mmCIF file with all atom_site columns, C-alpha atoms in Angstrom:
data_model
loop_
_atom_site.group_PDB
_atom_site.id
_atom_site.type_symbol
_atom_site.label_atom_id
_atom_site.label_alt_id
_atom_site.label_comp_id
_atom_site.label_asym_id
_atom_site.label_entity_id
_atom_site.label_seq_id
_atom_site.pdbx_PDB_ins_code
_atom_site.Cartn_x
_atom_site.Cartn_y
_atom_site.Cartn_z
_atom_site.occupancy
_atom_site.B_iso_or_equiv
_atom_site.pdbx_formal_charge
_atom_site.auth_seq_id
_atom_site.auth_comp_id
_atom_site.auth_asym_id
_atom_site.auth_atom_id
_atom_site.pdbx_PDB_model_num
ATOM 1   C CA . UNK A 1 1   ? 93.824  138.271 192.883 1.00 47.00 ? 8   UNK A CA 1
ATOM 2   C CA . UNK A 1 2   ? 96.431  140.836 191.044 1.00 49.00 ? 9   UNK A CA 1
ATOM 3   C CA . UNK A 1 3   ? 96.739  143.950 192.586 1.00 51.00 ? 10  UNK A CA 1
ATOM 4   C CA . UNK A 1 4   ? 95.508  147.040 190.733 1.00 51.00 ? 11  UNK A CA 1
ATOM 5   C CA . UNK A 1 5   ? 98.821  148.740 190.396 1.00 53.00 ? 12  UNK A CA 1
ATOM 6   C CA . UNK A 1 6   ? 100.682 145.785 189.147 1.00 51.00 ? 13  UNK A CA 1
ATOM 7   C CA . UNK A 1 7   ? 98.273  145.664 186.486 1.00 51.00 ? 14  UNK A CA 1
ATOM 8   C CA . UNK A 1 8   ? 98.437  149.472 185.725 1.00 52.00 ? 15  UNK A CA 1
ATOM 9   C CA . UNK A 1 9   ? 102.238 148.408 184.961 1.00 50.00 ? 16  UNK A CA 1
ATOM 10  C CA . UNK A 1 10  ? 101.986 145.596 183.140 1.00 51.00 ? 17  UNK A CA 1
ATOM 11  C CA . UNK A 1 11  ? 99.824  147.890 180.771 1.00 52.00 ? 18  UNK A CA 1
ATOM 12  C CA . UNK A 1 12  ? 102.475 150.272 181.035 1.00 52.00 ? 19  UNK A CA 1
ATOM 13  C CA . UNK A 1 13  ? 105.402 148.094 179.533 1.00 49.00 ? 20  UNK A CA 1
ATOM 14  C CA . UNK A 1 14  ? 103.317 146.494 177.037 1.00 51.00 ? 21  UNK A CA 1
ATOM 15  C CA . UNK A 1 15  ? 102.419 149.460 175.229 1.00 51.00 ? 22  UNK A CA 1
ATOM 16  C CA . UNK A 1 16  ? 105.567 151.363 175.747 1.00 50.00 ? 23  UNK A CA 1
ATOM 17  C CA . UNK A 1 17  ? 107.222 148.485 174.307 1.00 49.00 ? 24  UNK A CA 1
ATOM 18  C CA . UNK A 1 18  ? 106.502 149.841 171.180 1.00 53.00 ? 25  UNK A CA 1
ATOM 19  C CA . UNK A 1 19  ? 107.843 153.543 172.021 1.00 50.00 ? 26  UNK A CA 1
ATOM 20  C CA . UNK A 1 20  ? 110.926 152.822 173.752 1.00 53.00 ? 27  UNK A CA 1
ATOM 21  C CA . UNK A 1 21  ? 111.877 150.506 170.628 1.00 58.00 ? 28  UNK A CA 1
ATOM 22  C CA . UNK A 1 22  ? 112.195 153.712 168.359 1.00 66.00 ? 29  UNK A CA 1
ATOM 23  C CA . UNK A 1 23  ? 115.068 155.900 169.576 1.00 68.00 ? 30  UNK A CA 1
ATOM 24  C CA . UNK A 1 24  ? 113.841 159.199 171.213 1.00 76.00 ? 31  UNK A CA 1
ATOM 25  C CA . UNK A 1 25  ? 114.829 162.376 169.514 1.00 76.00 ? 32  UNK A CA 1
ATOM 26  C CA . UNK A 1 26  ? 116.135 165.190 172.517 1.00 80.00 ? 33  UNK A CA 1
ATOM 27  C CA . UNK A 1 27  ? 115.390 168.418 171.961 1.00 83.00 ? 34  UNK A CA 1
ATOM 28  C CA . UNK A 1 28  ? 117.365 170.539 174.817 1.00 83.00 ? 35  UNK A CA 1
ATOM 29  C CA . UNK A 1 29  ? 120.499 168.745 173.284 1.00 84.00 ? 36  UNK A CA 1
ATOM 30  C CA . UNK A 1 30  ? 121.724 169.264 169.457 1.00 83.00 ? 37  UNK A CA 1
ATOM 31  C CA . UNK A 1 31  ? 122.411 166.339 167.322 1.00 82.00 ? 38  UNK A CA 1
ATOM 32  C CA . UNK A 1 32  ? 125.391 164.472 166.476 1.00 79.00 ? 39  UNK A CA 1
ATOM 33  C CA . UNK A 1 33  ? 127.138 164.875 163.693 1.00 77.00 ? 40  UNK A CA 1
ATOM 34  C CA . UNK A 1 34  ? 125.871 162.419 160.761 1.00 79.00 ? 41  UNK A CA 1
ATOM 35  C CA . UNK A 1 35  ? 129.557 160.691 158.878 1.00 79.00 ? 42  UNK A CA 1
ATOM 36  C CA . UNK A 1 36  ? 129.504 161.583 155.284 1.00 78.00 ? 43  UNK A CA 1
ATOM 37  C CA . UNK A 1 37  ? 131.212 159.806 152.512 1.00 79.00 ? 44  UNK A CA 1
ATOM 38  C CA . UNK A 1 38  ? 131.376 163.155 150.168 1.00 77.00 ? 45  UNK A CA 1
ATOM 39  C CA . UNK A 1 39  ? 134.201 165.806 151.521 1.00 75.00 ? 46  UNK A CA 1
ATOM 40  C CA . UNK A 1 40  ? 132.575 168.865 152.742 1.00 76.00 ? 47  UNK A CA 1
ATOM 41  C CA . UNK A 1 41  ? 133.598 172.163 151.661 1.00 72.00 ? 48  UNK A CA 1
ATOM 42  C CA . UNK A 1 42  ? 132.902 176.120 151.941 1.00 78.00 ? 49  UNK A CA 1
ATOM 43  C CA . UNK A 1 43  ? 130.600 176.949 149.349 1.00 79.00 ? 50  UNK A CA 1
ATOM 44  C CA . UNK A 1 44  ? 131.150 180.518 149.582 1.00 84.00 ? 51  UNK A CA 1
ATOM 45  C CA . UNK A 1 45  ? 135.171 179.826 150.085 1.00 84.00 ? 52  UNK A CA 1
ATOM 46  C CA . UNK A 1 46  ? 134.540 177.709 146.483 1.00 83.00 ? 53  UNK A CA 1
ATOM 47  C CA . UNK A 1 47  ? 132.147 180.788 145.274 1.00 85.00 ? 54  UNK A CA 1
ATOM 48  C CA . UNK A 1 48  ? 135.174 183.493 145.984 1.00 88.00 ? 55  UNK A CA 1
ATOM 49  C CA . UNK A 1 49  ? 137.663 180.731 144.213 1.00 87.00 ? 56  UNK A CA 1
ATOM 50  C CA . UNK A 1 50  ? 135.743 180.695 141.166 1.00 87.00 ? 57  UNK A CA 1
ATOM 51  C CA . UNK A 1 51  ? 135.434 184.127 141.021 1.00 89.00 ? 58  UNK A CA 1
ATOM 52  C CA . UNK A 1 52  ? 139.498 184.362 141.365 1.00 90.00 ? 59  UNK A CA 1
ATOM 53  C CA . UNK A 1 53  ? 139.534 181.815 138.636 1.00 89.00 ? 60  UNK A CA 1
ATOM 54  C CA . UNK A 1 54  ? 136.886 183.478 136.236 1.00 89.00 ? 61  UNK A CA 1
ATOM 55  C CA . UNK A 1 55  ? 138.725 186.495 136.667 1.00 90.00 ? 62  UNK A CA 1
ATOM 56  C CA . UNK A 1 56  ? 142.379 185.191 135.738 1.00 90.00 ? 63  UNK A CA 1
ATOM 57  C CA . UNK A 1 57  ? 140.476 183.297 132.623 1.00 88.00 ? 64  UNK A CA 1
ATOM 58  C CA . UNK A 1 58  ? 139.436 187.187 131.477 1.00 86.00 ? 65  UNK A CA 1
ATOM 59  C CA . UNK A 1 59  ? 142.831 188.559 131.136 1.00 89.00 ? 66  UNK A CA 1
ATOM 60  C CA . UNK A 1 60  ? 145.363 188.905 128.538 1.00 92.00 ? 67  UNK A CA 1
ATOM 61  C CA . UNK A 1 61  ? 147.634 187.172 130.954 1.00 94.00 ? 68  UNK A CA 1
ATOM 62  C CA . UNK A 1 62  ? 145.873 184.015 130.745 1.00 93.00 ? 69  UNK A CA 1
ATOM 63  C CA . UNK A 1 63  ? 146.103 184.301 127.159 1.00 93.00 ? 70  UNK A CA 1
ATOM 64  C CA . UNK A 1 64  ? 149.685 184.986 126.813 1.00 95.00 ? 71  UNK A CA 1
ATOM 65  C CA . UNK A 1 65  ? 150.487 182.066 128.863 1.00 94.00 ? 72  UNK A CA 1
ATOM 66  C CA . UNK A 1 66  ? 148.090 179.777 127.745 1.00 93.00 ? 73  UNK A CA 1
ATOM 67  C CA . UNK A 1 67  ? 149.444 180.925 123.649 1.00 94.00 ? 74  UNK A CA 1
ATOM 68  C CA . UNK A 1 68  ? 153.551 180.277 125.066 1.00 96.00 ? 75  UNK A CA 1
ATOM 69  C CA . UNK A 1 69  ? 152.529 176.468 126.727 1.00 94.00 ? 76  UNK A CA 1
ATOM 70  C CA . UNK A 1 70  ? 150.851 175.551 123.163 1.00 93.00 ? 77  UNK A CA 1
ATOM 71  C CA . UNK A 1 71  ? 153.963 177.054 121.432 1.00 94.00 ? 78  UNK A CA 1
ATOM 72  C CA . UNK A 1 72  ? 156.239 175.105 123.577 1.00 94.00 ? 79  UNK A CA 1
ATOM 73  C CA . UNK A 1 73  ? 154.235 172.254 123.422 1.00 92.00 ? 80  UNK A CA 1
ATOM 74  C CA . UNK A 1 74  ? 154.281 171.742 119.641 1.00 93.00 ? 81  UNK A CA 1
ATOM 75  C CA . UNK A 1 75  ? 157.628 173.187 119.656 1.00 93.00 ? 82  UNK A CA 1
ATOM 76  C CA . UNK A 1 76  ? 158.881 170.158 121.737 1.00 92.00 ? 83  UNK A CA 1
ATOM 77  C CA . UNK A 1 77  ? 156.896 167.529 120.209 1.00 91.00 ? 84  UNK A CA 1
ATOM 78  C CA . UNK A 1 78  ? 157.877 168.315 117.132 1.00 91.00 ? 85  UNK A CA 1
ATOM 79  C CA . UNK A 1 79  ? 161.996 169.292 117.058 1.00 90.00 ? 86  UNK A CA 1
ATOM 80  C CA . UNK A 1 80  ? 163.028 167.042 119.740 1.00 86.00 ? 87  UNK A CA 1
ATOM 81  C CA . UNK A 1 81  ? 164.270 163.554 119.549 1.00 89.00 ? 88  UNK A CA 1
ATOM 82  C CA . UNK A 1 82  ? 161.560 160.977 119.216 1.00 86.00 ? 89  UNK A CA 1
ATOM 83  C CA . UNK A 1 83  ? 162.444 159.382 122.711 1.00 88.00 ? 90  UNK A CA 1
ATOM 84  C CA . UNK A 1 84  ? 161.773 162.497 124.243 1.00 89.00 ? 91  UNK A CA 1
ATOM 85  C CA . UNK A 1 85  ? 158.146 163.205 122.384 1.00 89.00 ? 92  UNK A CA 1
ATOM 86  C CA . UNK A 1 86  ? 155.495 162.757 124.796 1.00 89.00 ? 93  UNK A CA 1
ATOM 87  C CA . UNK A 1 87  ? 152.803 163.784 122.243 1.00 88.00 ? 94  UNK A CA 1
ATOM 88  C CA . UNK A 1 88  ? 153.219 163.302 118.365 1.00 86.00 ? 95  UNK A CA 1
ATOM 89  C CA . UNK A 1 89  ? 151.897 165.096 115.767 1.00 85.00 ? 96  UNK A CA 1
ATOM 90  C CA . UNK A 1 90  ? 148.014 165.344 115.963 1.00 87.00 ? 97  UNK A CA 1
ATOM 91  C CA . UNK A 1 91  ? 148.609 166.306 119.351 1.00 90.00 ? 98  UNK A CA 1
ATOM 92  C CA . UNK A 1 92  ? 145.924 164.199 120.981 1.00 93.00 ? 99  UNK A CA 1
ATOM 93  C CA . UNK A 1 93  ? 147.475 164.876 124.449 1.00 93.00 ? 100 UNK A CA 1
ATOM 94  C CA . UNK A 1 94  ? 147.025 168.706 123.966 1.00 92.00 ? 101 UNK A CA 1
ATOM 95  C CA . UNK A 1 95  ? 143.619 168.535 122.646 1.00 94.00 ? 102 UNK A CA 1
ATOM 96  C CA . UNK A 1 96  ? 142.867 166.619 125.917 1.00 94.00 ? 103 UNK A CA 1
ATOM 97  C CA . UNK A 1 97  ? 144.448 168.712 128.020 1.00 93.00 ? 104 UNK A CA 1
ATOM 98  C CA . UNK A 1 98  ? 142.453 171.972 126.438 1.00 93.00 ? 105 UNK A CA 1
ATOM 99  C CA . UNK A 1 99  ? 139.776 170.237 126.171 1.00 94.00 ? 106 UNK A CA 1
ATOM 100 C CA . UNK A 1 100 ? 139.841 169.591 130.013 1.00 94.00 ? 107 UNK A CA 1
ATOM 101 C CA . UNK A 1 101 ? 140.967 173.520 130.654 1.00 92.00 ? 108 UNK A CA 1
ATOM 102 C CA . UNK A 1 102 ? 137.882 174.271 129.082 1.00 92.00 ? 109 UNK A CA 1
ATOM 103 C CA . UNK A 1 103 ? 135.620 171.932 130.800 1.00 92.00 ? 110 UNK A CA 1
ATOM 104 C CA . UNK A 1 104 ? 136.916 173.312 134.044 1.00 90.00 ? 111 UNK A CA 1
ATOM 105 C CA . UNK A 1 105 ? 136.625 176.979 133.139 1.00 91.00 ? 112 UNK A CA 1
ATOM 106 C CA . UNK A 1 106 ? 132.736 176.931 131.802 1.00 91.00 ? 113 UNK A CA 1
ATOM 107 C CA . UNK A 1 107 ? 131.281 175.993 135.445 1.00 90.00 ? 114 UNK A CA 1
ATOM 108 C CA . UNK A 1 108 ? 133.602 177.975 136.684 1.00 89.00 ? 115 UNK A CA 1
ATOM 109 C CA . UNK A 1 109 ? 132.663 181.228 134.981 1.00 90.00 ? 116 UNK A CA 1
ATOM 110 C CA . UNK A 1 110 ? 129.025 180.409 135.109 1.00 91.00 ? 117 UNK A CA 1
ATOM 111 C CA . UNK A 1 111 ? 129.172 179.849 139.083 1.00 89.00 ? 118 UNK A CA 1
ATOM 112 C CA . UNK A 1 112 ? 131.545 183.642 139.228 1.00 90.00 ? 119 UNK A CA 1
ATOM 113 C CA . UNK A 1 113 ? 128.471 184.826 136.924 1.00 91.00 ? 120 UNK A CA 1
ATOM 114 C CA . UNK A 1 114 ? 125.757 183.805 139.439 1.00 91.00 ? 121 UNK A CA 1
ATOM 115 C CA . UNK A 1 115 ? 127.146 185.019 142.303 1.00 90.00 ? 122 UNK A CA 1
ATOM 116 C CA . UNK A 1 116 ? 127.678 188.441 140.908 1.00 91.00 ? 123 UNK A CA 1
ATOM 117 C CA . UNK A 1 117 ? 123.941 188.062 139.502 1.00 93.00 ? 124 UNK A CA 1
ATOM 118 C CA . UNK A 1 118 ? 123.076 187.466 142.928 1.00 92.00 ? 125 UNK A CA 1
ATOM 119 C CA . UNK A 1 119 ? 125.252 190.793 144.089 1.00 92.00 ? 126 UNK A CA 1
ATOM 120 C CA . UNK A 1 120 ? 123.650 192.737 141.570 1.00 94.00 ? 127 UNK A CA 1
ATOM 121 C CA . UNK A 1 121 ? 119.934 191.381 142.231 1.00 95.00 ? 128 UNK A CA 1
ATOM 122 C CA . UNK A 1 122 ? 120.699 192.575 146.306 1.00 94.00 ? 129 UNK A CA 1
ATOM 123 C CA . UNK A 1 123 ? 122.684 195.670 144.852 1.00 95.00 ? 130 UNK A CA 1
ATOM 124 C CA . UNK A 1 124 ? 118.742 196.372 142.533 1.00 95.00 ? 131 UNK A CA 1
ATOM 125 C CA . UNK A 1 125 ? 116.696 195.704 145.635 1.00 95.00 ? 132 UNK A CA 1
ATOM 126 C CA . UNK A 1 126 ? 118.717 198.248 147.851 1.00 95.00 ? 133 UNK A CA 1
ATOM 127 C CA . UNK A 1 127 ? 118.298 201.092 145.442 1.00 95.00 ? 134 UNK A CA 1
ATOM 128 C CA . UNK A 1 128 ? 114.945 200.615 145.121 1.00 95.00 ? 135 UNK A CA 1
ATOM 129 C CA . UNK A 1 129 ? 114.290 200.816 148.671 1.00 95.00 ? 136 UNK A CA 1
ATOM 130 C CA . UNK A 1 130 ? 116.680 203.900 149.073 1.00 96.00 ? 137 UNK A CA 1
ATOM 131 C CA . UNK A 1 131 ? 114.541 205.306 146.116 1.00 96.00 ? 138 UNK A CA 1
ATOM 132 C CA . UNK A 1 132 ? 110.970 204.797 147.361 1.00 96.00 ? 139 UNK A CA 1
ATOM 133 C CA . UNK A 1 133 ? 112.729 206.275 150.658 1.00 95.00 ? 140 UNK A CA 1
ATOM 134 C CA . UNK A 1 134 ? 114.109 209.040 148.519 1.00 96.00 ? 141 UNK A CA 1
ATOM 135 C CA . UNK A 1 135 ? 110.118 209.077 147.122 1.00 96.00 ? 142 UNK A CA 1
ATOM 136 C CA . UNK A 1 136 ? 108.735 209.228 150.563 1.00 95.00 ? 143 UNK A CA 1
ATOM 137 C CA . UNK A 1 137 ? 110.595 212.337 152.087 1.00 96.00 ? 144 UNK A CA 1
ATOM 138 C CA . UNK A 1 138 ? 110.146 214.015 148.765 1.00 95.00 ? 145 UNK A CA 1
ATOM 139 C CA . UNK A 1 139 ? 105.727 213.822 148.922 1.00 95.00 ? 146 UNK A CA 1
ATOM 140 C CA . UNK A 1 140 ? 106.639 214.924 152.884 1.00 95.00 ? 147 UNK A CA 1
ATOM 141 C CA . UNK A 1 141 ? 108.587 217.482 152.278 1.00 95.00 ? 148 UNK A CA 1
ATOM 142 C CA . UNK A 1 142 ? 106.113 218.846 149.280 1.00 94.00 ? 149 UNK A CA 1
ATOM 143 C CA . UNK A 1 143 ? 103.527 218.510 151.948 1.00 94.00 ? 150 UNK A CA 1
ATOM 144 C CA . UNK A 1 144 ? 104.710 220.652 154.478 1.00 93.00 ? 151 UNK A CA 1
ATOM 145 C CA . UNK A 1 145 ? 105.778 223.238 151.715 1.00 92.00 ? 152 UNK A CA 1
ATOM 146 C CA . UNK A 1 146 ? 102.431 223.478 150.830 1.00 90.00 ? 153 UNK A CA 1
ATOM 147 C CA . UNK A 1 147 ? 101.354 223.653 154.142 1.00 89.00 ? 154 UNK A CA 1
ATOM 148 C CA . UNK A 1 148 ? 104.173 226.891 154.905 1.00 87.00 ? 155 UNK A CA 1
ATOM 149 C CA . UNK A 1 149 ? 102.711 228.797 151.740 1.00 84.00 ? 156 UNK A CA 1
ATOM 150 C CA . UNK A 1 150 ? 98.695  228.303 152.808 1.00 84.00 ? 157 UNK A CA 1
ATOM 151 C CA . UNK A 1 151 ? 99.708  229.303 156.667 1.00 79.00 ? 158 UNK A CA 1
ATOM 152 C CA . UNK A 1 152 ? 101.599 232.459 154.983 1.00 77.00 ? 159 UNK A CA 1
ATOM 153 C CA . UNK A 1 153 ? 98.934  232.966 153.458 1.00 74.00 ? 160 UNK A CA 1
ATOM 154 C CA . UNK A 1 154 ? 97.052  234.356 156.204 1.00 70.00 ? 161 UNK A CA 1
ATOM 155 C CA . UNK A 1 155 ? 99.873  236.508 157.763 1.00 72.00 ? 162 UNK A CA 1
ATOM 156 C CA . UNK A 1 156 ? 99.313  239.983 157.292 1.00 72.00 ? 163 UNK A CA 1
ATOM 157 C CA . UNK A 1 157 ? 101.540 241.423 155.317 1.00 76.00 ? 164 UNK A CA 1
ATOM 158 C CA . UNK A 1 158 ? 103.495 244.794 155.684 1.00 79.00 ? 165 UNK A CA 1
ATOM 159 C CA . UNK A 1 159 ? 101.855 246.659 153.198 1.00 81.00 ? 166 UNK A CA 1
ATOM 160 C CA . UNK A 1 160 ? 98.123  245.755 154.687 1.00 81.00 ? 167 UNK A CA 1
ATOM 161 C CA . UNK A 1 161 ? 99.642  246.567 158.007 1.00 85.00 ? 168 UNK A CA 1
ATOM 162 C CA . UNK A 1 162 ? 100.677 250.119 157.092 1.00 87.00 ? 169 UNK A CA 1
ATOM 163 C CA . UNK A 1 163 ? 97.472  250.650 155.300 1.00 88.00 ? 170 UNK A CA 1
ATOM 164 C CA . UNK A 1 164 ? 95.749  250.108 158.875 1.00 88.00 ? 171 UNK A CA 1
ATOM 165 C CA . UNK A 1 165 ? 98.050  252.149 160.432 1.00 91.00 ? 172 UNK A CA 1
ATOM 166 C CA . UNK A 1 166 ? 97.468  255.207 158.037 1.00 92.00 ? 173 UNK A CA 1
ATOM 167 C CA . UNK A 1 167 ? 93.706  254.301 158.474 1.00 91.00 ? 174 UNK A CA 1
ATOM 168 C CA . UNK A 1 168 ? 94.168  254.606 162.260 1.00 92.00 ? 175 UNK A CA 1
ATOM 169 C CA . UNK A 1 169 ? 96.144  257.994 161.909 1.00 92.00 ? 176 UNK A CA 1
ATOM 170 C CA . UNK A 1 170 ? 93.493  259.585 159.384 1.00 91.00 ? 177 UNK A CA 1
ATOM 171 C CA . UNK A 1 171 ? 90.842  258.311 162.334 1.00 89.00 ? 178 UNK A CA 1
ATOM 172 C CA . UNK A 1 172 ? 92.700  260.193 164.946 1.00 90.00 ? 179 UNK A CA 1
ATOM 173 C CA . UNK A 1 173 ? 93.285  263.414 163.348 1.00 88.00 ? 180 UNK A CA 1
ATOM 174 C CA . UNK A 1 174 ? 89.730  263.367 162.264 1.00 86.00 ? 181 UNK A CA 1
ATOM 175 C CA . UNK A 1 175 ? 88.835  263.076 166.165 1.00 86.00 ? 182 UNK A CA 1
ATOM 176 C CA . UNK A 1 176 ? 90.974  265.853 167.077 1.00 86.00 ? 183 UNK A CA 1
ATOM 177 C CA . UNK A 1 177 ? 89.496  268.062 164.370 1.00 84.00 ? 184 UNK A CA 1
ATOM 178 C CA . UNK A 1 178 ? 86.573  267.624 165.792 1.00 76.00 ? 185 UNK A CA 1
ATOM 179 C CA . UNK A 1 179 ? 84.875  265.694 163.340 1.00 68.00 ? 186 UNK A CA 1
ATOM 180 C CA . UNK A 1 180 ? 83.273  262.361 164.659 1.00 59.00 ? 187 UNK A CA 1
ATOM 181 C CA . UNK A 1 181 ? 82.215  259.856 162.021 1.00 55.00 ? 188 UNK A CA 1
ATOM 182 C CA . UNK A 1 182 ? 80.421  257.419 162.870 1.00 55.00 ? 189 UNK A CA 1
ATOM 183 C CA . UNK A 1 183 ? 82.610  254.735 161.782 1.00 53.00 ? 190 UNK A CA 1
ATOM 184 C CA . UNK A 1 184 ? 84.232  252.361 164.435 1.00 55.00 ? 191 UNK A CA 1
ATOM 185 C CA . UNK A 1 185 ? 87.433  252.673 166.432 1.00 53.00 ? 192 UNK A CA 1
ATOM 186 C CA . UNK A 1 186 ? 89.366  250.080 163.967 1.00 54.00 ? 193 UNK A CA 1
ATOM 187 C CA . UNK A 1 187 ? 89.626  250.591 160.183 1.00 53.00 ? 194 UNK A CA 1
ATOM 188 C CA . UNK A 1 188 ? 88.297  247.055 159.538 1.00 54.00 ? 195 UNK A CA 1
ATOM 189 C CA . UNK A 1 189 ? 84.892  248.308 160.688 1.00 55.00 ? 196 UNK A CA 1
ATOM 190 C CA . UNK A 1 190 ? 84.573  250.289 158.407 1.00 55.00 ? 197 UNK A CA 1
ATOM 191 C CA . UNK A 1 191 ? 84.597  248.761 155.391 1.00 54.00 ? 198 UNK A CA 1
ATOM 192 C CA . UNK A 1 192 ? 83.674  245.025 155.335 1.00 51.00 ? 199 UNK A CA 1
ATOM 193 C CA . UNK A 1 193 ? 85.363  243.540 152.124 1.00 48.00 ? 200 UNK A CA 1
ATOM 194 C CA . UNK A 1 194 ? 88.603  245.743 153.185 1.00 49.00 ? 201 UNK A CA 1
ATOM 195 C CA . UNK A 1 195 ? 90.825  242.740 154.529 1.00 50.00 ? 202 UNK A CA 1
ATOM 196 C CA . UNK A 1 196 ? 90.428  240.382 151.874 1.00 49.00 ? 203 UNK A CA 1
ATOM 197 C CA . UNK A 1 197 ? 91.698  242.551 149.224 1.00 50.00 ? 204 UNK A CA 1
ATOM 198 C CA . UNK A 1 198 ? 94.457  244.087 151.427 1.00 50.00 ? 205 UNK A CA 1
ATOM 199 C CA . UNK A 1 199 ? 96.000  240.915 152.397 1.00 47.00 ? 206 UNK A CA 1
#
């Protein structure tokens, strides 16, 4: 008779056969460095090249130096002695060579073009955050204007204030005169649609 744990075991190993077999992936520990047979490079050290490059190709300094090496080129290859030509007359080796120049200098300027596309597109979003910003304290601010000029609306104003005042006096004078109307102690008794059309 097998004991019961043995058994338990056994089980154990057989089917973990299958899970110890495949390598076990840690996760409190990062992961080694996978060899690659392409170099690796920067791309934005490569983006801010080509834009260095894109912008030397847009001068006139390019120009003038690219228009004195074609000059000297077919200067040389045509004046000097024949041992000495490296490129004869159709000038295959210069076509190549401008050809190349210009091979180089398309993805170049198209790569300077998307990053600045890119610039601009983050530049676009930016404004038109500080904008609906901009949009936003505007409405506020109209808001509370509006809500100044209704609240002054209800102040009393100085001329409705001395208007009382005279009322007041007239009231007094009328008491010491001797004369007691029978109107009440404040002018606004007296006369009921008086404060709307004083304030």
């Amino acid at each position: 008779m097998v004991p019961e744990r043995e058994t338990t075991s056994r089980e154990r190993a057989t089917s973990g056969a299958t899970a110890s077999s495949r390598a076990r992936a840690r996760l409190d520990q990062p992961r080694p460095p996978r060899r690659r047979l392409l170099p690796e490079w920067d791309p934005e050290s490569f983006g801010r090249l080509s834009e260095r490059v894109a912008r030397f190709l847009g001068t006139g300094r390019f120009i003038v130096w690219m228009t004195v090496v074609i000059i000297l080129w077919v200067v040389w290859n045509v004046s000097a002695p024949s041992g000495l030509r490296f490129d004869e007359y159709p000038f295959i080796f210069l076509t190549l060579m401008l050809s190349l120049q210009a091979s180089y200098a398309a993805p170049l300027i198209l790569l300077a073009q998307n990053r600045q596309d890119d610039r601009d597109r983050v530049n676009l979003e930016q404004d038109r955050k500080q904008n609906e910003r901009s949009i936003a304290d505007t409405e506020y601010l109209t808001r509370e204007i509006a809500a100044l000029r209704i609240g002054l609306g209800e102040v009393a104003t100085r001329d409705w204030i001395r208007s009382e005042l005279q009322d007041l006096v007239k009231d007094l004078e009328d008491r010491q005169n001797g004369h007691h109307p029978d109107r009440g102690v404040f002018p606004a008794d007296r006369s009921a649609g008086r404060d709307v059309h004083d304030r």
